[in-house]
mmCIF file of N, CA and C in Angstrom:
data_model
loop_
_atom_site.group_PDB
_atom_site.id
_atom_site.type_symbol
_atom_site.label_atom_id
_atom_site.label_comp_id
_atom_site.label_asym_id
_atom_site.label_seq_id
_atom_site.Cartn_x
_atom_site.Cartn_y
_atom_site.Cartn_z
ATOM 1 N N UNK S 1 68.426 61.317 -29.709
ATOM 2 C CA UNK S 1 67.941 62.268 -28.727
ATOM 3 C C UNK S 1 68.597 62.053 -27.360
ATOM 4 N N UNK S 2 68.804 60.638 -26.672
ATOM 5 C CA UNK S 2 69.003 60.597 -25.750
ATOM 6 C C UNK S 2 70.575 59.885 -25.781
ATOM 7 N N UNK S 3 70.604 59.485 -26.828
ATOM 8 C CA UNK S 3 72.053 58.451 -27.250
ATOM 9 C C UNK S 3 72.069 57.540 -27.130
ATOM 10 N N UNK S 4 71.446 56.733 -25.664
ATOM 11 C CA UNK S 4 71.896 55.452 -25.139
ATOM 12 C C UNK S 4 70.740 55.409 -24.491
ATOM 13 N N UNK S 5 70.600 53.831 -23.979
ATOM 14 C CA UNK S 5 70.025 53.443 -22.625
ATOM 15 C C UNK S 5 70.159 54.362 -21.467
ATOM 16 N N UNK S 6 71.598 54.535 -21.399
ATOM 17 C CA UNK S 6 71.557 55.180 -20.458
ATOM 18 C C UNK S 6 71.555 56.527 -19.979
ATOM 19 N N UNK S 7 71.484 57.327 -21.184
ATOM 20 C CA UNK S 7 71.225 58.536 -21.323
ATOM 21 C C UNK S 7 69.785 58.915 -21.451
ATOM 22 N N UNK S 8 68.413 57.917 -21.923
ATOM 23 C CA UNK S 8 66.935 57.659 -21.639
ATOM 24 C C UNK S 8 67.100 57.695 -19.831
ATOM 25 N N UNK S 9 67.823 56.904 -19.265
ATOM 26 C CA UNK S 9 67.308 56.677 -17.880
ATOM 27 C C UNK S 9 67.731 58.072 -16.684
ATOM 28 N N UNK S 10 68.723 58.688 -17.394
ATOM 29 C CA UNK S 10 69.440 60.117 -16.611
ATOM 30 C C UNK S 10 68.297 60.773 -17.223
ATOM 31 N N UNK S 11 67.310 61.146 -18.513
ATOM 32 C CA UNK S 11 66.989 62.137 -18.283
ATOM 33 C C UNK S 11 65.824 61.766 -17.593
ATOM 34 N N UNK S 12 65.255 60.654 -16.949
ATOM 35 C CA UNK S 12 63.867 60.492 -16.443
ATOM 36 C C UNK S 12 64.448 60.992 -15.341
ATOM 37 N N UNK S 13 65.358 59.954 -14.716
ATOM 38 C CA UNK S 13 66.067 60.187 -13.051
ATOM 39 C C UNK S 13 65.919 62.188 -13.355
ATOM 40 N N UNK S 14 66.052 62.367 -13.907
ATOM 41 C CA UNK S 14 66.412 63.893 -13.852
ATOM 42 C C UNK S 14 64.675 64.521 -13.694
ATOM 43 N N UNK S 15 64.026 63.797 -14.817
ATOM 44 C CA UNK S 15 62.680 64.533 -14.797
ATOM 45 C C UNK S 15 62.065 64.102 -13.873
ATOM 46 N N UNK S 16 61.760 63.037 -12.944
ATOM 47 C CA UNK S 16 61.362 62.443 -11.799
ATOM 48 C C UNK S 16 62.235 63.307 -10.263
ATOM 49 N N UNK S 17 63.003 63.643 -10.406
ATOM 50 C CA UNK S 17 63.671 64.481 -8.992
ATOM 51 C C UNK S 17 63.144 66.001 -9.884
ATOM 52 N N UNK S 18 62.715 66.260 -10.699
ATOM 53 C CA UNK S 18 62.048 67.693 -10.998
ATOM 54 C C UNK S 18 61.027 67.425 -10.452
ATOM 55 N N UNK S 19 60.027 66.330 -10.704
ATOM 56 C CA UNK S 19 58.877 66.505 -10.648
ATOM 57 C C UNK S 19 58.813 66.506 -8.553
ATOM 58 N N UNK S 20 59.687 65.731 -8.391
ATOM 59 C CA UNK S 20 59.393 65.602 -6.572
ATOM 60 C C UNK S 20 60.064 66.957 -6.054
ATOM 61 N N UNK S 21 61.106 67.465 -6.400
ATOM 62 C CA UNK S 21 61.312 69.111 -6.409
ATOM 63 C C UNK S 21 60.190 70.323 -6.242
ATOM 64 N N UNK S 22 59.371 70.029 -7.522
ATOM 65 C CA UNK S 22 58.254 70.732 -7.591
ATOM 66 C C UNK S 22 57.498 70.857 -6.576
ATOM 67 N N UNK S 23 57.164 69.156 -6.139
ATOM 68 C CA UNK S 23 56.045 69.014 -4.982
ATOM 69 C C UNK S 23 56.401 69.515 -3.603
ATOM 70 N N UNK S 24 57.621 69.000 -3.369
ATOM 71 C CA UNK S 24 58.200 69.847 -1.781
ATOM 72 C C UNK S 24 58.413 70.883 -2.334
ATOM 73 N N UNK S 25 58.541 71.868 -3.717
ATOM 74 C CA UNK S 25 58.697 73.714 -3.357
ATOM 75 C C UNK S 25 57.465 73.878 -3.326
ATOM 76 N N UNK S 26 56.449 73.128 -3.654
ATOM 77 C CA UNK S 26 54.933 73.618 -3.579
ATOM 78 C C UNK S 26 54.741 73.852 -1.903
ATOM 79 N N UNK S 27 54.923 73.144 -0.971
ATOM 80 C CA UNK S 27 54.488 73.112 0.337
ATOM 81 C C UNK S 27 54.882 74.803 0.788
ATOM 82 N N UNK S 28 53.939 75.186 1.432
ATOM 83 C CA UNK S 28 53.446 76.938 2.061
ATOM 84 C C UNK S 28 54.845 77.258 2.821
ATOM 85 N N UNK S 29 54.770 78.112 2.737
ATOM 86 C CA UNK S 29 55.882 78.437 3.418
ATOM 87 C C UNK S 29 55.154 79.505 4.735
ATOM 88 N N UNK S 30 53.922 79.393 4.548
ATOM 89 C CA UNK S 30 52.886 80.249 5.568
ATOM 90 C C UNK S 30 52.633 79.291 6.851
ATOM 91 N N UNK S 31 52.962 77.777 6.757
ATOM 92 C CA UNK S 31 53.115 76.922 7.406
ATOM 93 C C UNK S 31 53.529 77.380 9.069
ATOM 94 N N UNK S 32 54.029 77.004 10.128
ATOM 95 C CA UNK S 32 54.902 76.588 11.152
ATOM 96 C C UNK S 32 55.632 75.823 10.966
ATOM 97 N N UNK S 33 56.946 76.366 11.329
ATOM 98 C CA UNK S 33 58.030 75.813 10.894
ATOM 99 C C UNK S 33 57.717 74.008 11.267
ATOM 100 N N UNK S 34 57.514 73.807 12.017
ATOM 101 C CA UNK S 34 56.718 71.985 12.451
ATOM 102 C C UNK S 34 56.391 71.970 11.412
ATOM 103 N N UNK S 35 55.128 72.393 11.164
ATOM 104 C CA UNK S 35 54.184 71.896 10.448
ATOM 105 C C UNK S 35 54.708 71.375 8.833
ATOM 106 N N UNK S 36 55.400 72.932 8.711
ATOM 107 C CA UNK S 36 56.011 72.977 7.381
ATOM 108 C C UNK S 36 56.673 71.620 7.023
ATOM 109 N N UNK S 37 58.113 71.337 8.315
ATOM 110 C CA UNK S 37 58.874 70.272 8.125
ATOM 111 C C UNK S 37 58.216 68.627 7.917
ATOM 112 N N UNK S 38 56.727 68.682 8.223
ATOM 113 C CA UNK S 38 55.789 67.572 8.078
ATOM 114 C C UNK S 38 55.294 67.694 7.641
ATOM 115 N N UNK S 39 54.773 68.450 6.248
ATOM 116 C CA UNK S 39 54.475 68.712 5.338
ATOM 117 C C UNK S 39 55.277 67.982 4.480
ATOM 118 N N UNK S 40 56.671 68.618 4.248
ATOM 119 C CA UNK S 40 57.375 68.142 2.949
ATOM 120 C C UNK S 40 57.715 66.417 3.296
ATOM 121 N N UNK S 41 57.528 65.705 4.399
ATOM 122 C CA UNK S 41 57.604 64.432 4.658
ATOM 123 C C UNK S 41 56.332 63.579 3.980
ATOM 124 N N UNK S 42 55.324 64.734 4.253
ATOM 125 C CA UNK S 42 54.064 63.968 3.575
ATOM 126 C C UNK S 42 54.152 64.461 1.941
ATOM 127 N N UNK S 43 54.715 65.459 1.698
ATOM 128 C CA UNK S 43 54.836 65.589 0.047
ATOM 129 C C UNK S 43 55.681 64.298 -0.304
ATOM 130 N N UNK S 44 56.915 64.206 0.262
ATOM 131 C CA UNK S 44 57.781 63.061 -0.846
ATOM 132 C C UNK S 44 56.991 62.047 -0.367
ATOM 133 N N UNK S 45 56.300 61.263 0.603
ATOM 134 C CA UNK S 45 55.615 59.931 0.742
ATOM 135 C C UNK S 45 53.990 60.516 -0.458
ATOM 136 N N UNK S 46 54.211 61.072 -0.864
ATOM 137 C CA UNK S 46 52.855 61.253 -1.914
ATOM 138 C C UNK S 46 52.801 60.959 -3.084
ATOM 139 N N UNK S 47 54.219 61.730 -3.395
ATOM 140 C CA UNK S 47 55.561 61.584 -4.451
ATOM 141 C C UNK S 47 55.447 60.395 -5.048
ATOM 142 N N UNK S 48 55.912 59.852 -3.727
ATOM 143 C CA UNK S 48 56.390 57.667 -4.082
ATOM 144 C C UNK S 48 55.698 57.088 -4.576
ATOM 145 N N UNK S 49 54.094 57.646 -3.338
ATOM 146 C CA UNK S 49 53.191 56.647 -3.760
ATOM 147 C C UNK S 49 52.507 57.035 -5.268
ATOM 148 N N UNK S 50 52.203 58.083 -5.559
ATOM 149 C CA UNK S 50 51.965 58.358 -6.698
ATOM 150 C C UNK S 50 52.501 57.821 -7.775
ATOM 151 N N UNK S 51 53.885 58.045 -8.140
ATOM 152 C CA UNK S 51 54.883 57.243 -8.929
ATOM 153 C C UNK S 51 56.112 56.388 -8.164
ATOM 154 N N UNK S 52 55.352 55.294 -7.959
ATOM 155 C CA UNK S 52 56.403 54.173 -6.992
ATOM 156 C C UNK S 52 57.474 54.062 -8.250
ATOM 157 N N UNK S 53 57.603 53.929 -9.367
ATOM 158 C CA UNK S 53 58.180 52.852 -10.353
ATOM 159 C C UNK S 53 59.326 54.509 -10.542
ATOM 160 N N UNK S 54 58.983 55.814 -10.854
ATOM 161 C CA UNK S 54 59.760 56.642 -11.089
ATOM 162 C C UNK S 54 60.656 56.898 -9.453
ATOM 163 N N UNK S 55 60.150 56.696 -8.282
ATOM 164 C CA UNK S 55 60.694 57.322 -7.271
ATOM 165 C C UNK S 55 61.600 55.888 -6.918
ATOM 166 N N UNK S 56 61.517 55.094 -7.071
ATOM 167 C CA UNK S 56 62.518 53.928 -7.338
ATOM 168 C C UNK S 56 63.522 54.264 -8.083
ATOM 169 N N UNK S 57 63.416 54.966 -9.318
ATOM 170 C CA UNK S 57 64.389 54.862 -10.122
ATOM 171 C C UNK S 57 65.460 56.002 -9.876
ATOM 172 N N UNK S 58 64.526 56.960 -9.102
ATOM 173 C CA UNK S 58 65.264 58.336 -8.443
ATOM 174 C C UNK S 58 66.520 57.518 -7.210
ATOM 175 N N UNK S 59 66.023 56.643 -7.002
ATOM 176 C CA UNK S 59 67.077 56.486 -5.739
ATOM 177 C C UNK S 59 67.414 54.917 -5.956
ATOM 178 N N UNK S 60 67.476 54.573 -7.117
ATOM 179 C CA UNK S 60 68.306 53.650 -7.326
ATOM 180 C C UNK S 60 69.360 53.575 -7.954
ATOM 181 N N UNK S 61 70.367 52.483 -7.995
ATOM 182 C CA UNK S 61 71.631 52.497 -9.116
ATOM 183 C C UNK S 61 71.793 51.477 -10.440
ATOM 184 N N UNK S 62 70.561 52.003 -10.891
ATOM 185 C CA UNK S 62 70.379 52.050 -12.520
ATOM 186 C C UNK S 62 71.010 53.071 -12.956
ATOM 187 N N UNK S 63 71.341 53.974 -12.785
ATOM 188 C CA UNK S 63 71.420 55.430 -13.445
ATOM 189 C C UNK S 63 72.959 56.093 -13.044
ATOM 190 N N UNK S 64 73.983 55.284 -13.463
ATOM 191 C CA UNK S 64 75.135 56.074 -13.234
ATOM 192 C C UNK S 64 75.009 57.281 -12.207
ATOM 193 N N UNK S 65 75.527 57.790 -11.478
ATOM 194 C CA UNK S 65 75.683 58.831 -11.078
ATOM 195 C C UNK S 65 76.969 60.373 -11.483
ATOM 196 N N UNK S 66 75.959 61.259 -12.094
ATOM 197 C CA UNK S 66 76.592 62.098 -12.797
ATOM 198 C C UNK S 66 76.304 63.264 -12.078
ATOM 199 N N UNK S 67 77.034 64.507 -12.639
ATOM 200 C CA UNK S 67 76.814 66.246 -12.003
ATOM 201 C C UNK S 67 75.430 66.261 -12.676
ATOM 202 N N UNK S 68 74.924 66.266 -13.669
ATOM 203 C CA UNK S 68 73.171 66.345 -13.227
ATOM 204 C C UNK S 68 72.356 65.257 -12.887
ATOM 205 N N UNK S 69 72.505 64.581 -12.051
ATOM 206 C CA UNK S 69 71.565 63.508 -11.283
ATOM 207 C C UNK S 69 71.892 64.083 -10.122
ATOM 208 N N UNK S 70 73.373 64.321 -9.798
ATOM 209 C CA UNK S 70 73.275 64.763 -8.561
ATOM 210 C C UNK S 70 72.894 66.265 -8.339
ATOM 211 N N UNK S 71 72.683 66.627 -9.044
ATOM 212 C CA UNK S 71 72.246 68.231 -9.055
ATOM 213 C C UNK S 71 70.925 68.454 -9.035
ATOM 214 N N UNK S 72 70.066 67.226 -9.667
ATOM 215 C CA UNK S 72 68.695 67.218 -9.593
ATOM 216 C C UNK S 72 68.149 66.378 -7.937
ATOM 217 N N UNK S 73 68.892 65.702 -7.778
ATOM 218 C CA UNK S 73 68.517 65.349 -6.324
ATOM 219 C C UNK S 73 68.475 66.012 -5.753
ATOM 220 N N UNK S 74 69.714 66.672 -5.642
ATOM 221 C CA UNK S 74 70.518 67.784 -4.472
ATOM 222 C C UNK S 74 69.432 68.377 -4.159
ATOM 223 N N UNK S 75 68.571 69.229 -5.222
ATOM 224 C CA UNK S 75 67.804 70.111 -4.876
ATOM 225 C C UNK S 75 66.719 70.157 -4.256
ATOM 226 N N UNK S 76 66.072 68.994 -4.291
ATOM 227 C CA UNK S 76 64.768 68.146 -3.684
ATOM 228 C C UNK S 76 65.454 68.575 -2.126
ATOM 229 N N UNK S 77 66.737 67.799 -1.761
ATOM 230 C CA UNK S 77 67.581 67.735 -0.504
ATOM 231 C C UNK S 77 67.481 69.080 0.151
ATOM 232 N N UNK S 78 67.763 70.528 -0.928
ATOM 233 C CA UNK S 78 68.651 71.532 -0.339
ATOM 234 C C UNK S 78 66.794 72.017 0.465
ATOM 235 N N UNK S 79 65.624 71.667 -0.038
ATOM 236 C CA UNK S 79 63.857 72.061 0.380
ATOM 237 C C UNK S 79 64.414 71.521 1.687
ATOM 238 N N UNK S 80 64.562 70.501 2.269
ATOM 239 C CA UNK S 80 64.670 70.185 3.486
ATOM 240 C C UNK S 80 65.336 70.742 3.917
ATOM 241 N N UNK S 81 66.755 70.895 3.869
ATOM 242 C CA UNK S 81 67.617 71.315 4.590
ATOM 243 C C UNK S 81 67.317 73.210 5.032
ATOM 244 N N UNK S 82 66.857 73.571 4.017
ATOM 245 C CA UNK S 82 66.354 74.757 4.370
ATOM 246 C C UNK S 82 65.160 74.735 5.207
ATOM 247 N N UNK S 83 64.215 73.698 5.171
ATOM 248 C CA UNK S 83 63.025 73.851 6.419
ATOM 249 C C UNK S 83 63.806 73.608 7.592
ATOM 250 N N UNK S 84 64.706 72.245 8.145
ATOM 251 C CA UNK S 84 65.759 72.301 8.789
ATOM 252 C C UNK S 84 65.797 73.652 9.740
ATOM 253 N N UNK S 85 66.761 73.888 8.836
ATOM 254 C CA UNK S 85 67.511 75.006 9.509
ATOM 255 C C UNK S 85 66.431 76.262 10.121
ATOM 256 N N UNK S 86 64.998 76.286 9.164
ATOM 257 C CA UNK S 86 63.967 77.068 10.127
ATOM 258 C C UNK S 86 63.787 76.634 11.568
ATOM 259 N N UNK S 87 63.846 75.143 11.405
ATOM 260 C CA UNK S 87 63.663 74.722 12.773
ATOM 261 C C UNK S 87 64.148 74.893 13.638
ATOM 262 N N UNK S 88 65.659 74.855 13.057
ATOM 263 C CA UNK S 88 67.342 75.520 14.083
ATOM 264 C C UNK S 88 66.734 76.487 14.682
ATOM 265 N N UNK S 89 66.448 77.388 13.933
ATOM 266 C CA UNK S 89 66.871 79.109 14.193
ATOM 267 C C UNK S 89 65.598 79.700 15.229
ATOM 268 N N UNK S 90 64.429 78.718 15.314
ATOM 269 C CA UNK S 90 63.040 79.352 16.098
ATOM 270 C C UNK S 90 63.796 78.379 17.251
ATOM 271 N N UNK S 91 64.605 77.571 17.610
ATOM 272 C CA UNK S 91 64.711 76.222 19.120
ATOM 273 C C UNK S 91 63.644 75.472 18.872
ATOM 274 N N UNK S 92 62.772 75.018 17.757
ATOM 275 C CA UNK S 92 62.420 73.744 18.063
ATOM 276 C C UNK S 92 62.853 72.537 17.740
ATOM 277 N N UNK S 93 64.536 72.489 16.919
ATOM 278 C CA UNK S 93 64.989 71.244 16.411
ATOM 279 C C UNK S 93 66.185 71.711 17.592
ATOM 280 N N UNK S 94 67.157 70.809 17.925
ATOM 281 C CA UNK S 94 67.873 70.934 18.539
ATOM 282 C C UNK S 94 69.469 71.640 18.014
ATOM 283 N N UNK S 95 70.467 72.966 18.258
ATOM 284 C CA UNK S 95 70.953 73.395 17.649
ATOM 285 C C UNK S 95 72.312 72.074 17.165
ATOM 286 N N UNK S 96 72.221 72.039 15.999
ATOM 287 C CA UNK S 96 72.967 70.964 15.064
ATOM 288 C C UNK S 96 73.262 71.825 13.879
ATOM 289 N N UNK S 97 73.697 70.801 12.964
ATOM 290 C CA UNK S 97 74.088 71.235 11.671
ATOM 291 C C UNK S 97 72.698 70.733 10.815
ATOM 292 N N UNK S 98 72.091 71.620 10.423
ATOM 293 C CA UNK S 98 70.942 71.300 9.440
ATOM 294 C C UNK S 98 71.292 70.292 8.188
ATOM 295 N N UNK S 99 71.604 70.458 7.858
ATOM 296 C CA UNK S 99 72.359 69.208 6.883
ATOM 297 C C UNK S 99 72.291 67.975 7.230
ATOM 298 N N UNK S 100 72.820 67.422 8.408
ATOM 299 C CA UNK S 100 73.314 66.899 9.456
ATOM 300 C C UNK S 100 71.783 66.165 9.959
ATOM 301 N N UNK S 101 70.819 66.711 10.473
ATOM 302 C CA UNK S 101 69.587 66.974 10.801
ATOM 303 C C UNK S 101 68.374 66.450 9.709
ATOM 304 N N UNK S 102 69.077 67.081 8.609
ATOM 305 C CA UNK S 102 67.620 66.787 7.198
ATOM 306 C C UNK S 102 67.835 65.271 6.872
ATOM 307 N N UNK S 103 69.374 64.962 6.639
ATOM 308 C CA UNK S 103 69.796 63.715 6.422
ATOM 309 C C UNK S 103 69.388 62.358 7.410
ATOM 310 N N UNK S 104 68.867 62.732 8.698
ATOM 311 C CA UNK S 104 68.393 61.899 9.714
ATOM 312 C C UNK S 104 66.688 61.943 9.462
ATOM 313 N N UNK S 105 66.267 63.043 9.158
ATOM 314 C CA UNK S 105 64.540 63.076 8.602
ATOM 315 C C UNK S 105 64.578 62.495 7.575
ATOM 316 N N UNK S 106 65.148 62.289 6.712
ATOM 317 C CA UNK S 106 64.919 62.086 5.380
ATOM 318 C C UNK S 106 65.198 60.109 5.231
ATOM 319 N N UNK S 107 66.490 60.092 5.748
ATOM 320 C CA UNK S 107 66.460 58.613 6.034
ATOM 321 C C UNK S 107 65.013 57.544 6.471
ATOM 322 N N UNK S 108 64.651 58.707 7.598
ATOM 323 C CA UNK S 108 63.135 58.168 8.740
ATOM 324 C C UNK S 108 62.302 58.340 7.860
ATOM 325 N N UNK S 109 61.691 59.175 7.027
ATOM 326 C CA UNK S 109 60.825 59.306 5.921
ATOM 327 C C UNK S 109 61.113 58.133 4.585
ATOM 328 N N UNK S 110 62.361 58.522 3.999
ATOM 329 C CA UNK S 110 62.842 56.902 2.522
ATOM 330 C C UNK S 110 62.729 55.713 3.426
ATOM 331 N N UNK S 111 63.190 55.524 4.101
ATOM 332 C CA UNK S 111 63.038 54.302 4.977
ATOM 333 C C UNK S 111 61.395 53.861 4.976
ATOM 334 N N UNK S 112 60.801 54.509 5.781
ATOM 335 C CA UNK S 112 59.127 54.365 5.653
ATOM 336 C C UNK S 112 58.523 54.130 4.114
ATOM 337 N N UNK S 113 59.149 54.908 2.805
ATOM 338 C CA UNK S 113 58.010 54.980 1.833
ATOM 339 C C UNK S 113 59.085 53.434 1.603
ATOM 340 N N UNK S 114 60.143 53.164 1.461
ATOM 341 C CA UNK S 114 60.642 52.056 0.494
ATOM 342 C C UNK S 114 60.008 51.393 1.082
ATOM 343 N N UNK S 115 59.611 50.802 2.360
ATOM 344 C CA UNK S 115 59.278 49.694 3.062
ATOM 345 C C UNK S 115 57.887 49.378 2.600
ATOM 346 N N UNK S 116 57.036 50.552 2.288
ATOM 347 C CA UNK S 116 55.613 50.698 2.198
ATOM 348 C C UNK S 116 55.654 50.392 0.722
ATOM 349 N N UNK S 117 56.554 50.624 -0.468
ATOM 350 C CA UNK S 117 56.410 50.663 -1.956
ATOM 351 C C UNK S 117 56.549 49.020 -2.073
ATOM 352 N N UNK S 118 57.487 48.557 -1.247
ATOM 353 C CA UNK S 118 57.918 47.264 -1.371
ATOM 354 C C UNK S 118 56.706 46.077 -0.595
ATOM 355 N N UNK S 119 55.885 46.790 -0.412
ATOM 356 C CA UNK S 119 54.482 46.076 0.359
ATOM 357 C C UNK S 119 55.117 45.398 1.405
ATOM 358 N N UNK S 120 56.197 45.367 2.256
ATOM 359 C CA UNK S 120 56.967 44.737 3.323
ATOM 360 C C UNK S 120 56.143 45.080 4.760
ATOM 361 N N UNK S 121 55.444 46.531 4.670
ATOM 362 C CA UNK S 121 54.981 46.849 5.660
ATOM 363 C C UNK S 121 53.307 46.167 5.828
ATOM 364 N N UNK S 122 53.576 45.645 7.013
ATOM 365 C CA UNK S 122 52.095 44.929 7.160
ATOM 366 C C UNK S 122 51.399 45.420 8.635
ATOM 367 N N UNK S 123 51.005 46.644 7.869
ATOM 368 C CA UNK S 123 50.438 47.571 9.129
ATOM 369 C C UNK S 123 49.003 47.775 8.630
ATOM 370 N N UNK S 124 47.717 47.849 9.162
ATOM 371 C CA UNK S 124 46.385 48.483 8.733
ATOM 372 C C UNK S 124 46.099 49.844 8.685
ATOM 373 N N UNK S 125 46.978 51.017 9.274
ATOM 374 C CA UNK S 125 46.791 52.113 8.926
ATOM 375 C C UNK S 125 48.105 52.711 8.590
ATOM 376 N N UNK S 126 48.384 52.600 7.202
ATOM 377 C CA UNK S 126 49.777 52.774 7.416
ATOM 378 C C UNK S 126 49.380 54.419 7.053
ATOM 379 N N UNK S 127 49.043 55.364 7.039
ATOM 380 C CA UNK S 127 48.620 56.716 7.152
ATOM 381 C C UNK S 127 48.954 57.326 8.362
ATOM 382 N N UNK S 128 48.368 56.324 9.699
ATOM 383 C CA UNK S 128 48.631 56.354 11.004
ATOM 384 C C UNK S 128 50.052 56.453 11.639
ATOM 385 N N UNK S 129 50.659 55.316 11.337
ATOM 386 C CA UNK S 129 51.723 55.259 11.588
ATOM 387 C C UNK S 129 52.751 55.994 10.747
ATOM 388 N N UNK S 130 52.870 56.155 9.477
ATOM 389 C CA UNK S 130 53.619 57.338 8.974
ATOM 390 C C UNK S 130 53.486 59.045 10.124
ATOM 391 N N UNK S 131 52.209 59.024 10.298
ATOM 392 C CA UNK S 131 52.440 60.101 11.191
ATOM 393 C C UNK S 131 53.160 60.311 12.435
ATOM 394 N N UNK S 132 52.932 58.563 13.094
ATOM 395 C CA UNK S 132 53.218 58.437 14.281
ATOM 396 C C UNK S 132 55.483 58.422 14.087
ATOM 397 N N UNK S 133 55.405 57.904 13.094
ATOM 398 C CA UNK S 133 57.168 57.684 12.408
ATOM 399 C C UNK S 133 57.260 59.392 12.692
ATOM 400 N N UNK S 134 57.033 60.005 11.714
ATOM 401 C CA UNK S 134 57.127 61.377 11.894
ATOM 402 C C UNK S 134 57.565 62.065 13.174
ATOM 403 N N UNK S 135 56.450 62.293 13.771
ATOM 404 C CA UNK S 135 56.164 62.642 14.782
ATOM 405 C C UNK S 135 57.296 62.092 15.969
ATOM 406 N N UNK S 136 57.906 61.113 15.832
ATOM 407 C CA UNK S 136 58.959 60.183 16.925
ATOM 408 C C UNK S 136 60.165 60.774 16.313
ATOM 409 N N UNK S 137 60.543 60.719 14.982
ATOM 410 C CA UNK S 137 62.038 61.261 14.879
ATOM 411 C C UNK S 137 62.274 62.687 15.229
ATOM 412 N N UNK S 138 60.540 63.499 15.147
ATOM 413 C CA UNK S 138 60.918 65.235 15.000
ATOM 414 C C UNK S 138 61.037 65.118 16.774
ATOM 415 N N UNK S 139 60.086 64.900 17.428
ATOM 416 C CA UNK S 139 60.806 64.707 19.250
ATOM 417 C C UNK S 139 62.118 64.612 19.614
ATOM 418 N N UNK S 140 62.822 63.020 18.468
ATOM 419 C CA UNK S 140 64.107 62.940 19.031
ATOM 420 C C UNK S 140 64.934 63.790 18.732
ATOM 421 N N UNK S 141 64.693 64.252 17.946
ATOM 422 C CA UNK S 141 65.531 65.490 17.090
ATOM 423 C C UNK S 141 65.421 66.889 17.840
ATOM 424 N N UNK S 142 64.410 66.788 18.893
ATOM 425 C CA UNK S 142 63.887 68.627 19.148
ATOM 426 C C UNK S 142 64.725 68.922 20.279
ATOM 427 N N UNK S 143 64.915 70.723 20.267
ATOM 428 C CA UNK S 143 65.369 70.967 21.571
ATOM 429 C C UNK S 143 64.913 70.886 22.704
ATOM 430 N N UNK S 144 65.721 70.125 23.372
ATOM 431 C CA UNK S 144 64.651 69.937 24.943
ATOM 432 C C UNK S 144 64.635 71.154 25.816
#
C-alpha cells in the first residue's frame, strides 16, 4: 500500500498538513482582517497542541522532501499568505511582499508552539503570552 517506511511517513506528513489545512480554511473569513490573521495563529497553535507527535512530523526531516509534501505544506502556507496580503491591501500590515510578511508570522507563531511542545517554555500562562507573542510581531509588522 504504502511500499516503504518511507512512503507510510509521506502519506501521514501529507494527511497531517491536510488535517492543519482544514483547520486554518475553517477560520471565518467574516472575521477583521486582524482578527482573522490571529485567528489562523491560534488555529495552527491548536493544531500542535492537539496532535504534538503529527505536527512534529509535519515539520520535521524524517520525511524526505518531495512535490507532494511540499504541496501539502504549501497550502496550509498559501491560508496565510492570503490573510497577509488582506492585511496589505486595508494599511494595517505595512506595504511589503505578503509572502515575505506570512513567513515572519509564521516563524513567531512555529517558534512559540515548538518551544511550548518541547515543554522548554516555563511560563504560567502560556495562553497569555502566546497572545501577548502575537500581538508584538503584528505591531512590528503594521503600518505606522
Amino acid at each position: 500500500m504504502f511500499g516503504n517506511k518511507e512512503g507510510l511517513l509521506e502519506a501521514l506528513l501529507v494527511e497531517g498538513a491536510d488535517r492543519l489545512y482544514q483547520r486554518l480554511d475553517s477560520v471565518s473569513d467574516d472575521l477583521s482582517e486582524r482578527e482573522r490573521l490571529f485567528e489562523l495563529g491560534r488555529a495552527y497553535r491548536r493544531s500542535a497542541l492537539a496532535s504534538p507527535n503529527m505536527h512534529q512530523l509535519i515539520f520535521s526531516d524524517l520525511v524526505p522532501a518531495t512535490e507532494r509534501t511540499r504541496a501539502a505544506i504549501g497550502r496550509t502556507f498559501t491560508v496565510l499568505v492570503d490573510a497577509v496580503a488582506a492585511c496589505v491591501s486595508v494599511g494595517i500590515l505595512r506595504p511589503q511582499d505578503p509572502q515575505q510578511l506570512a513567513t515572519l508570522l509564521w516563524t513567531n507563531v512555529h517558534g512559540y508552539v515548538t518551544l511550548e511542545l518541547t515543554r522548554l517554555m516555563q511560563v504560567a500562562d502560556r495562553d497569555a503570552l502566546f497572545e501577548q507573542s502575537l500581538d508584538a510581531v503584528f505591531r512590528g509588522l503594521s503600518a505606522r
